[in-house]
Coordinates of C-alpha atoms in Angstrom, one line a residue:
L19 CA 89.3 51.8 82.0
I20 CA 86.5 49.8 83.4
G21 CA 87.5 46.1 83.2
H22 CA 90.8 47.0 81.4
R23 CA 93.1 44.0 81.1
E24 CA 96.1 45.6 82.8
D25 CA 96.8 44.3 86.3
R26 CA 96.1 47.6 87.9
W27 CA 92.6 47.9 86.5
R28 CA 91.6 44.2 86.1
A29 CA 89.2 43.9 89.1
F30 CA 87.7 47.4 88.6
G31 CA 84.5 46.8 86.6
W32 CA 85.4 43.2 85.5
A33 CA 81.8 42.1 85.7
A34 CA 80.5 45.1 83.7
A35 CA 83.1 44.6 81.0
R36 CA 82.4 40.9 80.6
T37 CA 78.6 41.6 80.5
D38 CA 79.3 44.1 77.8
D39 CA 81.3 41.5 75.9
V40 CA 78.5 39.0 76.1
A41 CA 75.8 41.6 75.2
N42 CA 77.7 42.6 72.0
L43 CA 78.7 39.1 70.9
I44 CA 76.0 38.9 68.2
P45 CA 75.7 42.6 67.3
A46 CA 79.4 42.8 66.6
R47 CA 79.3 39.9 64.1
I48 CA 76.2 41.3 62.5
S49 CA 78.0 44.6 62.1
G50 CA 80.9 42.9 60.4
I51 CA 78.6 41.1 58.0
L52 CA 76.8 44.3 57.1
L53 CA 80.0 46.1 56.5
C54 CA 81.3 43.3 54.3
I55 CA 78.1 43.4 52.2
A56 CA 78.1 47.2 52.1
G57 CA 81.8 47.4 51.2
G58 CA 81.6 44.7 48.6
G59 CA 84.2 42.5 50.3
G60 CA 86.3 42.0 53.3
W61 CA 85.1 38.6 54.2
R62 CA 88.4 36.9 54.3
T63 CA 90.0 39.6 56.3
M64 CA 87.1 39.7 58.8
I65 CA 87.2 35.9 59.4
R66 CA 91.0 35.8 59.5
D67 CA 91.8 38.9 61.6
A68 CA 88.8 39.6 63.8
G69 CA 90.5 37.8 66.7
N70 CA 93.6 40.0 66.3
H71 CA 91.9 42.7 68.3
A72 CA 92.1 42.8 72.1
S73 CA 88.4 43.1 72.3
P74 CA 86.4 39.9 71.6
N75 CA 83.9 42.0 69.6
A76 CA 85.6 45.1 68.2
G77 CA 87.7 43.1 65.8
W78 CA 84.8 42.0 63.7
P79 CA 83.7 45.3 62.3
E80 CA 87.2 46.7 62.3
A81 CA 88.5 43.7 60.3
A82 CA 85.5 43.9 57.9
M83 CA 86.3 47.6 57.2
A84 CA 90.0 46.9 56.8
G85 CA 89.3 44.2 54.3
A86 CA 86.6 46.2 52.4
L87 CA 89.1 49.1 52.0
S88 CA 92.2 47.0 51.5
L89 CA 93.9 48.5 54.5
C90 CA 96.1 47.3 57.3
L91 CA 95.0 48.7 60.6
A92 CA 96.2 48.4 64.3
G93 CA 99.7 46.9 64.9
P94 CA 102.2 48.1 67.4
I95 CA 101.1 51.1 69.5
A96 CA 102.8 53.4 72.0
Y97 CA 101.4 53.7 75.6
D98 CA 103.2 56.3 77.7
G99 CA 106.1 56.2 75.3
V100 CA 106.5 52.4 75.5
I101 CA 105.9 50.5 72.3
T102 CA 103.5 47.6 72.8
A103 CA 103.3 44.8 70.2
K104 CA 99.8 44.4 68.8
L105 CA 98.6 42.2 65.9
Y106 CA 97.8 43.8 62.6
I107 CA 94.3 43.7 61.2
G108 CA 94.2 43.5 57.4
D109 CA 97.0 43.1 54.9
G110 CA 96.5 46.1 52.6
R111 CA 98.1 49.6 52.6
T112 CA 99.1 51.3 55.8
D113 CA 99.2 54.8 54.4
L114 CA 95.7 55.9 55.1
T115 CA 94.4 59.1 53.6
A116 CA 91.3 61.4 53.9
T117 CA 89.9 59.5 50.9
D118 CA 89.9 56.3 53.0
I119 CA 87.8 58.1 55.6
Y120 CA 85.3 59.2 53.1
A121 CA 85.2 55.6 51.6
A122 CA 84.7 54.2 55.2
L123 CA 81.9 56.6 55.8
G124 CA 80.2 55.5 52.6
I125 CA 80.5 51.9 53.6
Y126 CA 79.1 52.7 57.0
R127 CA 76.2 54.6 55.6
R128 CA 75.3 51.8 53.2
A129 CA 75.5 49.3 56.1
C130 CA 73.2 51.5 58.1
V131 CA 70.7 51.6 55.2
L132 CA 71.0 47.9 54.8
L133 CA 70.2 47.3 58.4
L134 CA 67.2 49.6 58.3
V135 CA 65.9 47.8 55.2
I136 CA 66.3 44.4 56.9
A137 CA 64.7 45.6 60.1
G138 CA 61.8 47.1 58.2
V139 CA 61.2 43.9 56.2
L140 CA 61.4 41.8 59.4
A141 CA 59.0 44.2 61.2
W142 CA 56.6 44.2 58.3
R143 CA 56.6 40.4 58.1
L144 CA 56.1 39.9 61.8

């Protein structure tokens, strides 16, 4: 709950949470790009829906994965039995299955390999 946006927790860890937001600004977007490449799509969803997440950074990879898998993620959620309206990420199916998890893991693995290849090429060239 450090830096959580609820009034009760807002002051607790605010600076740490904002520092984390700034530190992950570029890595989150790179992650989204890598997931779109590895997943063979998802660009439109990532660009359109990344801002639908409460976190300034988490929406980028989440929207990229939703788009790559043609899924609809997030939306309304229950906190302590109270439904809270949240925006959707993606416009695909909402009925996720175990197959979607395996597909997401495949995209994730390919994105990791892609990152390692890019880092290796950059390290070799420098």
